[in-house]
Amino acid sequence: MTLLAGPGIERPAPAATFGAARPVILLRDVTKTYPGGRSALRDVDLTIREGEFVFIVGPSGAGKSTLLKLLIRDEVATEGQVFIDGTDLARLKRREIPKVRRRTGTIFQDFKLLPNRTVWENVAFALEVTGAPRKRIVPDVDRVLALVGLTAQAAQVPTQLSGGEQQRTAIARALVHDPRLIIADEPTGNLDPLISWEIIQLLLRINELGVTVLMATHDAEVVTALRRRVVALEEGRVVRDELGAAYHRED
Amino acid sequence: MIPFVVFSIRRAWQGFWRNGLMSIAATATMTFMLLLLGGFWIVQSGLSAGLQYVEQKVQVVAYLKDDATQDQVDAAMAGLKQMPEVKQADYVSKNDALTRFRANLAERGQPDLTGSLDTNPLPASIEVYLVDPTDFAAVVAHLDGSPGVDRVDDVQQLVDRVTTVTTVIRTGGIVALILVGLTVLFIIVNTIRLAVTSRAEEIEIMRLVGASDAFIRWPFIFEGALVGLLGALVTLLILAAAAGPLSTLMLGFFRVLPLEFGSLVRDVAILVLVTGVGLGVVGSYVSVRSYLIR
Ligand SMILES: Nc1ncnc2c1ncn2[C@@H]1O[C@H](COP(=O)(O)OP(=O)(O)O)[C@@H](O)[C@H]1O
Ligand SMILES: [Mg+2]
């Protein structure tokens, strides 16, 4: 991959750049309580503007995954409001949900690839289920596979790939809809450090193309090295929201 | 619309082969269940026809006086032919009765002593077969009132006994058929549910990449229909292969039964196809639904 620059090379964008941009994600006083459980998120206010690269950090169980699930309406907020591109997700009609999901690319720790389909088919799948015509699918899939550097592996199935290649397949799938927003839930959680950097570099490049990226992670080294905006969660509350920050508080 | 249907069917076809083991297991289960159902239906039809046959053996017999005139007999017969309850009415002359009696003795290997008689002691009779064995009252009344009739056999007791037995057997058969039907329904729907559950991850991924409910549901419904159709066709092939040897084996038995082979074949084919495809579709719909509603 040509993307392999070392850690720390990317400069943080100044806060002012995003001050005027429109909010892609807006959470207002959001609380999420699972049935029979305690609150996974409490009174969360969060604004993420177009073009930002934001880390969501915090210990296991802090509510990171819950936050991301609210954004793709996999879960619904118990209280408060969640807006994506100005759309109140709680007010969506059932049949509108898929359309909103297509505007967001999602990436997971466990890749979530279909094991008995090739790389090409896994990516094409995301377009096919939207009813896209074949003649549009082929060039789009080829284009994103080239972008993530998997053109040569297009005909392989996930079990023949390394972890990094599997995650790049998932990223290609997330990108194929041309989303304005990418949501990644611990995308490097299953990968060793070098491969993790490869994935991070890829996400940074996608961010440079203008796509907003929201990434939940445990990886202190990556977060601290990149000096981006960091939103820290603890027991469901936002305890820190800092630009150009490290993984841990540095007062 | 058409591209969507084509897409769904192609997806269903791919889904079937890509999950080959599960699909074969589901199709095999489907086949066993449809064989059970089809086989039971055939047995039940045979049983029902057998019962009908037994019931049709119930006859009203009117014995005629020796001095009954031909006109009286003709009048009684003509009256019977007009009655809707009557399936068939036969006149048995004194000579016919004797012939039948002798044949009967010979069949049982008993000595025939009737040769030593100088007159025929057996009466002539009219034998009436009924459409419905319990519907004998009008026939008996008509014969009782006909001149030339000596006495009419009391059929009440016989009818009661026969219909009690046939009703019990018939009800038992229907109950068993319903139980088999419910078992088949349960097992097929459950098998399909298992097959869909094994693809829960696929469904989840489809949802995450923004597939609409219809795009997730229809390929599974077509796949369920495909499993049902294949199961039904294999079942019909097996039944067709078994029909030849079976019918030669039971030809004698079947021939006497009031059973129309053509319509039985048609009924079983429809039953197996509709059940297979229908349960495949319903099973898939119900199973996928539980993953979509969230
Ligand atoms: N589906 C669920 N049902 C009930 N409780 C859940 C569910 N998902 C998460 N939780 C709980 O919510 C809290 C936050 O979980 P999660 O958002 O997964 O945290 P993180 O991703 O930061 O590890 C945890 O206490 C977890 O046990
Ligand atoms: Mg998590």
XYZ file of C-alpha atoms and ligand atoms in Angstrom:
573
model
C 0.000 0.000 0.000
C 1.151 3.484 -0.789
C -0.668 4.860 2.210
C 1.856 3.575 4.688
C 3.141 6.780 6.203
C 4.478 6.618 9.736
C 2.502 7.513 12.815
C 2.246 11.154 13.712
C 2.762 12.469 10.220
C -0.818 13.619 9.804
C -1.354 17.065 11.313
C -4.521 17.734 13.221
C -6.867 20.066 11.410
C -7.382 23.296 13.327
C -10.648 23.507 15.205
C -11.709 26.586 13.304
C -11.983 24.605 10.085
C -15.019 22.763 11.381
C -16.652 25.510 13.396
C -18.726 26.665 10.461
C -19.292 23.305 8.782
C -22.756 21.811 9.178
C -23.229 19.130 11.807
C -23.283 15.613 10.387
C -24.013 14.113 13.782
C -25.953 15.863 16.499
C -26.884 14.241 19.811
C -29.063 16.188 22.212
C -29.255 15.032 25.800
C -29.277 11.391 24.760
C -29.866 8.623 27.254
C -29.994 4.983 26.275
C -31.227 2.379 28.703
C -31.393 -1.212 27.554
C -34.441 -3.150 28.663
C -33.760 -4.465 32.145
C -30.315 -2.892 32.233
C -28.756 0.241 33.588
C -28.111 3.224 31.350
C -25.469 2.617 28.675
C -25.480 6.321 27.750
C -26.474 9.252 29.960
C -27.207 12.848 28.970
C -24.864 12.784 26.000
C -24.546 15.991 23.965
C -22.323 15.748 20.937
C -21.877 17.680 17.693
C -19.667 16.336 14.923
C -19.234 18.494 11.844
C -18.620 17.543 8.275
C -15.029 16.528 7.565
C -14.023 15.824 11.161
C -12.056 12.775 12.321
C -13.172 11.903 15.842
C -12.055 9.168 18.238
C -14.512 7.824 20.788
C -12.451 6.373 23.619
C -13.179 4.791 26.955
C -12.960 1.506 28.799
C -14.937 -1.543 27.830
C -18.609 -1.077 28.697
C -18.384 2.727 28.595
C -21.058 2.917 25.898
C -18.984 3.409 22.736
C -20.732 0.718 20.709
C -24.123 1.870 21.960
C -23.387 5.383 20.742
C -22.445 4.108 17.295
C -25.512 1.862 17.136
C -27.731 4.865 17.758
C -26.198 6.550 14.723
C -27.228 3.771 12.338
C -30.525 3.315 14.158
C -29.613 -0.196 15.179
C -30.794 1.034 18.568
C -33.114 3.915 19.432
C -32.405 6.520 22.125
C -34.545 6.162 25.230
C -34.462 9.928 25.787
C -33.126 12.829 23.775
C -32.654 13.174 20.048
C -30.208 11.843 17.479
C -29.821 13.716 14.189
C -27.856 12.551 11.158
C -27.602 15.200 8.453
C -30.461 16.994 10.145
C -32.740 13.921 10.161
C -34.231 12.970 13.509
C -33.673 9.209 13.572
C -36.501 8.576 16.027
C -38.984 10.031 13.543
C -37.894 7.863 10.640
C -40.487 5.639 9.082
C -39.564 2.010 8.956
C -38.980 1.994 5.219
C -36.759 5.079 5.404
C -34.264 3.457 7.778
C -32.365 1.540 5.058
C -31.930 4.747 3.051
C -30.373 6.501 6.025
C -28.078 3.531 6.672
C -26.824 3.669 3.100
C -25.581 7.202 3.701
C -23.337 5.895 6.502
C -20.576 3.348 6.058
C -20.072 0.994 9.009
C -16.957 -0.940 9.956
C -16.683 -3.447 12.805
C -14.031 -5.172 14.833
C -15.145 -8.571 13.531
C -15.320 -7.349 9.888
C -18.793 -8.864 9.358
C -17.991 -10.286 5.938
C -20.018 -13.037 4.326
C -17.705 -16.050 4.540
C -18.886 -17.837 1.409
C -18.604 -14.877 -0.946
C -15.585 -13.381 -2.605
C -14.134 -9.975 -1.781
C -15.754 -8.564 -4.910
C -19.127 -10.080 -4.061
C -18.982 -8.863 -0.481
C -18.530 -5.311 -1.675
C -21.041 -5.623 -4.518
C -23.531 -7.019 -2.019
C -23.935 -3.614 -0.380
C -24.971 -2.136 -3.704
C -27.093 -5.058 -4.862
C -29.346 -4.948 -1.818
C -30.215 -1.385 -2.720
C -31.440 -2.500 -6.123
C -28.599 -0.845 -8.036
C -28.289 -1.989 -11.653
C -25.421 -4.286 -12.557
C -23.779 -1.828 -14.926
C -23.403 0.664 -12.081
C -22.240 -1.959 -9.577
C -19.246 -3.194 -11.567
C -17.348 0.112 -11.951
C -18.200 1.214 -8.388
C -16.923 -1.994 -6.837
C -13.771 -1.957 -8.954
C -13.146 1.645 -7.958
C -13.390 1.100 -4.163
C -11.360 -2.101 -4.338
C -8.622 -0.118 -6.074
C -8.922 2.559 -3.396
C -8.289 0.076 -0.573
C -5.672 -1.812 -2.600
C -7.500 -5.104 -2.985
C -7.866 -5.330 -6.756
C -5.615 -8.395 -6.854
C -7.598 -10.174 -4.123
C -11.028 -9.529 -5.623
C -11.728 -13.182 -6.370
C -10.629 -14.538 -2.982
C -12.943 -15.457 -0.140
C -12.428 -13.918 3.348
C -10.832 -17.052 4.808
C -7.990 -16.733 2.298
C -7.238 -13.183 3.447
C -5.200 -11.718 6.306
C -7.022 -9.771 9.013
C -5.916 -6.476 7.522
C -7.153 -7.470 4.087
C -10.493 -8.533 5.557
C -10.860 -5.175 7.262
C -9.947 -3.387 4.041
C -12.684 -5.380 2.318
C -15.117 -4.163 4.949
C -13.903 -0.592 4.423
C -14.405 -0.956 0.678
C -17.928 -2.166 1.350
C -18.562 0.792 3.642
C -17.295 3.166 0.971
C -19.135 1.779 -2.000
C -22.284 3.806 -1.284
C -20.193 6.983 -1.344
C -21.128 7.783 2.254
C -20.571 11.206 3.835
C -19.922 9.487 7.167
C -17.917 6.440 8.210
C -18.533 4.829 11.585
C -15.909 2.364 12.796
C -16.343 0.330 15.994
C -12.866 -0.756 17.144
C -11.781 -1.510 13.575
C -8.260 -2.412 14.678
C -9.307 -4.438 17.723
C -8.481 -7.750 16.062
C -5.358 -6.628 14.236
C -1.702 -6.457 15.214
C -0.099 -2.991 15.518
C 1.471 -2.732 12.078
C -1.704 -3.784 10.320
C -3.649 -1.448 12.596
C -1.619 1.445 11.276
C -2.409 0.386 7.755
C -6.125 0.571 8.516
C -5.814 3.903 10.329
C -3.903 5.380 7.399
C -6.649 4.233 5.091
C -9.312 5.872 7.263
C -7.267 9.071 7.371
C -7.061 9.093 3.602
C -10.781 8.594 3.332
C -11.198 11.505 5.764
C -8.980 13.635 3.535
C -11.410 12.947 0.713
C -13.973 14.829 2.793
C -15.685 11.933 4.551
C -16.471 12.416 8.234
C -14.967 9.579 10.302
C -16.063 8.510 13.761
C -13.974 5.745 15.273
C -14.400 4.013 18.606
C -11.163 2.542 19.874
C -9.142 1.201 22.765
C -5.888 1.866 21.017
C -4.138 4.554 23.125
C -1.031 4.601 20.959
C -2.930 5.422 17.775
C -5.118 8.053 19.412
C -2.240 9.798 21.133
C -0.049 9.742 18.023
C -2.664 11.291 15.755
C -3.760 14.192 17.970
C -7.282 14.414 16.699
C -10.527 15.252 18.425
C -11.101 12.813 21.297
C -14.454 12.182 22.957
C -14.001 10.123 26.125
C -16.868 8.127 27.611
C -17.058 6.723 31.096
C -20.047 4.817 32.343
C -22.157 6.318 29.613
C -21.209 9.954 30.167
C -18.988 12.187 28.055
C -16.173 13.035 30.473
C -13.932 14.795 27.964
C -14.261 16.298 24.484
C -10.973 17.764 23.333
C -9.373 18.755 20.051
C -5.832 17.599 19.236
C -5.894 15.384 22.283
C -4.157 12.258 23.566
C -5.869 9.040 24.649
C -5.544 9.941 28.326
C -6.172 13.258 29.981
C -2.996 15.411 30.067
C -3.535 18.172 32.625
C -40.576 -4.766 -10.122
C -39.443 -7.369 -12.665
C -35.722 -6.714 -12.012
C -36.424 -7.062 -8.303
C -38.134 -10.417 -8.784
C -35.306 -11.610 -11.027
C -32.767 -10.407 -8.446
C -34.613 -12.173 -5.627
C -34.888 -15.439 -7.519
C -31.231 -15.334 -8.489
C -30.298 -14.594 -4.884
C -32.509 -17.443 -3.717
C -30.831 -19.817 -6.146
C -27.359 -18.697 -5.000
C -28.397 -18.869 -1.372
C -29.623 -22.416 -1.879
C -26.375 -23.681 -3.391
C -23.996 -21.625 -1.277
C -25.518 -23.154 1.834
C -25.589 -26.548 0.171
C -25.508 -28.745 3.259
C -28.238 -26.847 5.052
C -30.325 -26.725 1.878
C -29.984 -30.447 1.303
C -30.865 -31.171 4.918
C -33.920 -28.930 4.681
C -34.980 -30.473 1.367
C -34.511 -33.986 2.751
C -36.603 -33.157 5.817
C -39.198 -31.594 3.559
C -39.231 -34.763 1.424
C -39.626 -37.080 4.415
C -42.441 -35.014 5.789
C -44.236 -34.774 2.461
C -43.817 -38.524 1.951
C -45.344 -39.078 5.352
C -48.202 -36.738 4.549
C -48.758 -38.066 1.024
C -48.490 -41.676 2.174
C -50.919 -41.042 4.955
C -53.311 -39.350 2.603
C -53.231 -42.381 0.308
C -53.802 -44.787 3.210
C -56.610 -42.586 4.444
C -58.232 -42.501 0.990
C -57.959 -46.295 0.765
C -59.431 -46.667 4.229
C -62.256 -44.307 3.438
C -63.005 -46.160 0.212
C -62.883 -49.450 2.096
C -65.393 -48.176 4.623
C -67.645 -46.970 1.847
C -67.385 -50.405 0.270
C -68.423 -52.076 3.512
C -71.300 -49.676 3.960
C -72.497 -50.317 0.445
C -72.716 -53.998 1.268
C -75.612 -53.190 3.554
C -78.736 -54.161 1.682
C -82.426 -54.183 2.270
C -83.860 -57.551 1.314
C -87.572 -58.091 0.709
C -88.702 -61.746 0.450
C -91.560 -62.328 -1.925
C -94.533 -64.573 -1.517
C -94.426 -67.635 -3.748
C -97.637 -66.476 -5.394
C -96.418 -62.957 -6.158
C -97.194 -62.040 -9.753
C -94.717 -60.633 -12.218
C -96.777 -57.406 -12.305
C -96.433 -56.998 -8.559
C -92.679 -57.521 -8.777
C -92.386 -55.058 -11.661
C -94.416 -52.465 -9.754
C -92.231 -52.816 -6.656
C -89.068 -52.568 -8.746
C -90.332 -49.544 -10.669
C -91.112 -47.793 -7.389
C -87.594 -48.495 -6.106
C -85.954 -47.145 -9.238
C -87.731 -43.837 -8.632
C -86.315 -43.457 -5.124
C -83.196 -41.282 -4.697
C -81.995 -43.392 -1.764
C -81.651 -46.447 -3.972
C -78.330 -47.149 -5.591
C -79.277 -50.462 -7.151
C -82.190 -52.888 -6.952
C -81.962 -56.502 -8.091
C -84.660 -59.087 -8.467
C -83.533 -62.533 -7.346
C -85.841 -65.281 -8.580
C -86.426 -68.552 -6.712
C -84.075 -70.286 -9.147
C -81.385 -67.632 -8.726
C -81.651 -68.039 -4.971
C -81.181 -71.778 -5.196
C -78.229 -71.456 -7.545
C -76.616 -68.999 -5.216
C -77.285 -71.251 -2.216
C -75.657 -74.210 -3.963
C -72.666 -72.181 -5.019
C -72.305 -71.019 -1.476
C -72.331 -74.561 -0.101
C -69.859 -75.723 -2.716
C -67.528 -72.910 -1.872
C -67.512 -73.988 1.756
C -67.068 -77.638 0.759
C -70.330 -78.790 2.378
C -72.405 -81.592 0.864
C -75.226 -80.400 -1.333
C -78.414 -82.036 -0.154
C -80.755 -79.834 -2.119
C -80.827 -82.313 -4.970
C -83.102 -84.554 -2.920
C -85.747 -81.854 -2.604
C -88.593 -81.985 -5.031
C -89.576 -78.332 -4.618
C -87.467 -75.187 -4.236
C -87.943 -73.975 -0.636
C -86.124 -70.673 -1.146
C -88.206 -67.532 -1.702
C -87.637 -65.013 -4.472
C -86.438 -61.637 -3.252
C -85.654 -58.062 -4.114
C -82.217 -56.848 -2.960
C -81.752 -53.132 -2.619
C -78.389 -51.371 -2.257
C -78.555 -47.949 -0.711
C -76.700 -44.752 -1.455
C -76.465 -44.093 2.259
C -76.899 -47.169 4.448
C -78.633 -45.206 7.212
C -81.274 -43.994 4.776
C -83.287 -47.186 4.613
C -86.629 -46.265 6.180
C -88.447 -45.138 3.007
C -87.204 -48.164 1.097
C -88.375 -50.531 3.802
C -91.759 -48.781 3.978
C -92.172 -48.951 0.212
C -91.376 -52.661 0.101
C -93.541 -53.395 3.138
C -96.454 -51.759 1.404
C -95.970 -53.521 -1.917
C -98.341 -56.349 -2.633
C -96.557 -59.649 -3.168
C -93.939 -58.893 -0.510
C -93.945 -61.434 2.293
C -91.597 -59.701 4.754
C -88.719 -57.245 4.775
C -85.525 -57.983 6.702
C -84.975 -55.754 9.678
C -81.826 -53.844 8.736
C -81.800 -51.404 11.629
C -79.477 -53.438 13.831
C -77.068 -54.264 11.032
C -76.900 -50.664 9.906
C -76.272 -49.510 13.463
C -73.456 -51.930 13.957
C -71.760 -51.210 10.642
C -72.025 -47.456 10.906
C -70.748 -47.444 14.487
C -67.618 -49.252 13.414
C -67.094 -47.214 10.261
C -67.643 -43.923 12.098
C -65.061 -44.844 14.717
C -62.519 -45.851 12.087
C -63.259 -42.833 9.932
C -62.930 -40.402 12.853
C -59.737 -42.118 13.959
C -58.349 -41.773 10.449
C -59.174 -38.081 10.271
C -57.710 -37.418 13.725
C -54.539 -39.274 12.750
C -54.350 -37.322 9.493
C -54.692 -34.039 11.383
C -51.987 -35.097 13.846
C -49.675 -36.098 11.023
C -50.500 -32.822 9.275
C -49.648 -30.771 12.373
C -46.420 -32.707 12.918
C -45.435 -32.135 9.305
C -46.268 -28.433 9.598
C -44.288 -28.062 12.796
C -41.222 -29.939 11.584
C -41.085 -28.222 8.192
C -41.504 -24.721 9.608
C -38.918 -25.499 12.258
C -36.451 -26.829 9.702
C -36.812 -23.681 7.623
C -36.400 -21.595 10.764
C -33.174 -23.423 11.514
C -31.926 -22.802 7.988
C -32.722 -19.106 8.291
C -31.159 -18.893 11.753
C -27.916 -20.264 10.338
C -27.929 -17.200 8.100
C -28.651 -14.683 10.859
C -25.302 -13.041 10.260
C -26.043 -12.617 6.583
C -29.343 -10.947 7.446
C -27.635 -8.677 9.965
C -25.047 -7.635 7.391
C -27.783 -6.935 4.870
C -29.509 -4.669 7.367
C -26.270 -2.880 8.196
C -25.450 -2.080 4.584
C -28.917 -0.635 4.169
C -30.957 -3.382 2.539
C -34.682 -2.742 2.666
C -36.871 -5.346 4.343
C -38.172 -6.481 0.973
C -34.656 -7.049 -0.351
C -33.853 -9.222 2.632
C -37.155 -11.048 2.770
C -37.931 -12.049 -0.802
C -34.785 -14.042 -1.597
C -35.461 -16.098 1.536
C -39.096 -16.587 0.569
C -38.118 -17.776 -2.886
C -35.485 -20.009 -1.327
C -38.146 -21.516 0.950
C -40.365 -22.045 -2.080
C -37.458 -23.712 -3.880
C -36.859 -26.100 -0.970
C -40.589 -26.854 -0.927
C -40.771 -27.383 -4.673
C -37.723 -29.674 -4.738
C -39.013 -31.625 -1.740
C -42.402 -31.991 -3.413
C -40.953 -33.128 -6.735
C -38.691 -35.705 -5.080
C -41.658 -36.910 -3.035
C -43.824 -37.287 -6.131
C -41.029 -39.143 -7.925
C -40.714 -41.563 -5.024
C -44.479 -42.053 -4.866
C -44.635 -42.583 -8.638
C -41.836 -45.163 -8.449
C -43.630 -46.933 -5.604
C -47.039 -46.773 -7.283
C -46.235 -49.427 -9.917
C -45.177 -52.315 -7.641
C -47.726 -51.301 -5.043
C -50.663 -51.315 -7.422
C -49.809 -54.740 -8.878
C -49.578 -56.002 -5.315
C -52.917 -54.567 -4.316
C -54.710 -54.521 -7.622
C -57.254 -57.118 -6.587
C -57.993 -55.237 -3.443
C -58.182 -51.842 -5.063
C -60.365 -52.942 -7.904
C -63.317 -53.667 -5.667
C -62.971 -50.340 -3.863
C -64.974 -47.349 -4.995
C -61.695 -45.448 -5.444
C -60.872 -43.431 -8.511
C -57.159 -43.807 -9.088
C -56.808 -40.802 -11.374
C -58.354 -38.367 -8.948
C -56.362 -39.823 -6.039
C -53.124 -39.223 -7.960
C -54.227 -35.685 -8.750
C -55.204 -34.999 -5.116
C -51.896 -36.303 -3.762
C -49.893 -34.293 -6.306
C -51.750 -31.108 -5.403
C -51.496 -31.835 -1.671
C -47.744 -32.456 -1.793
C -46.969 -29.471 -4.032
C -49.153 -26.994 -2.171
C -47.964 -28.172 1.242
C -44.293 -28.162 0.241
C -44.205 -24.795 -1.491
C -46.702 -23.232 0.912
C -44.874 -24.270 4.065
C -41.536 -23.324 2.508
C -42.840 -19.830 1.839
C -44.651 -19.404 5.153
C -41.729 -20.847 7.122
C -39.285 -18.448 5.483
C -41.569 -15.469 5.899
C -42.111 -16.123 9.593
C -38.444 -16.862 10.272
C -37.033 -13.836 8.465
C -39.680 -11.612 10.009
C -38.307 -12.217 13.486
C -34.958 -10.798 12.353
C -36.441 -7.793 10.606
C -38.608 -6.553 13.450
C -36.247 -4.620 15.674
N -28.058 -5.284 23.756
C -27.761 -4.954 25.041
N -28.635 -5.262 26.027
C -28.381 -4.926 27.314
N -27.282 -4.289 27.703
C -26.367 -3.930 26.772
C -26.571 -4.253 25.392
N -25.499 -3.787 24.695
C -24.685 -3.199 25.601
N -25.191 -3.290 26.842
C -24.607 -2.732 28.052
O -24.452 -1.350 27.868
C -23.208 -0.922 28.380
C -22.388 -0.270 27.291
O -21.998 -1.251 26.347
P -21.256 -0.924 24.995
O -21.951 0.202 24.338
O -21.112 -2.162 24.226
O -19.848 -0.441 25.536
P -18.430 -0.412 24.817
O -18.647 -0.558 23.349
O -17.862 0.890 25.207
O -17.641 -1.533 25.365
C -22.546 -2.144 29.003
O -22.843 -2.162 30.371
C -23.224 -3.288 28.303
O -23.272 -4.414 29.150
Mg -17.926 -2.004 22.016
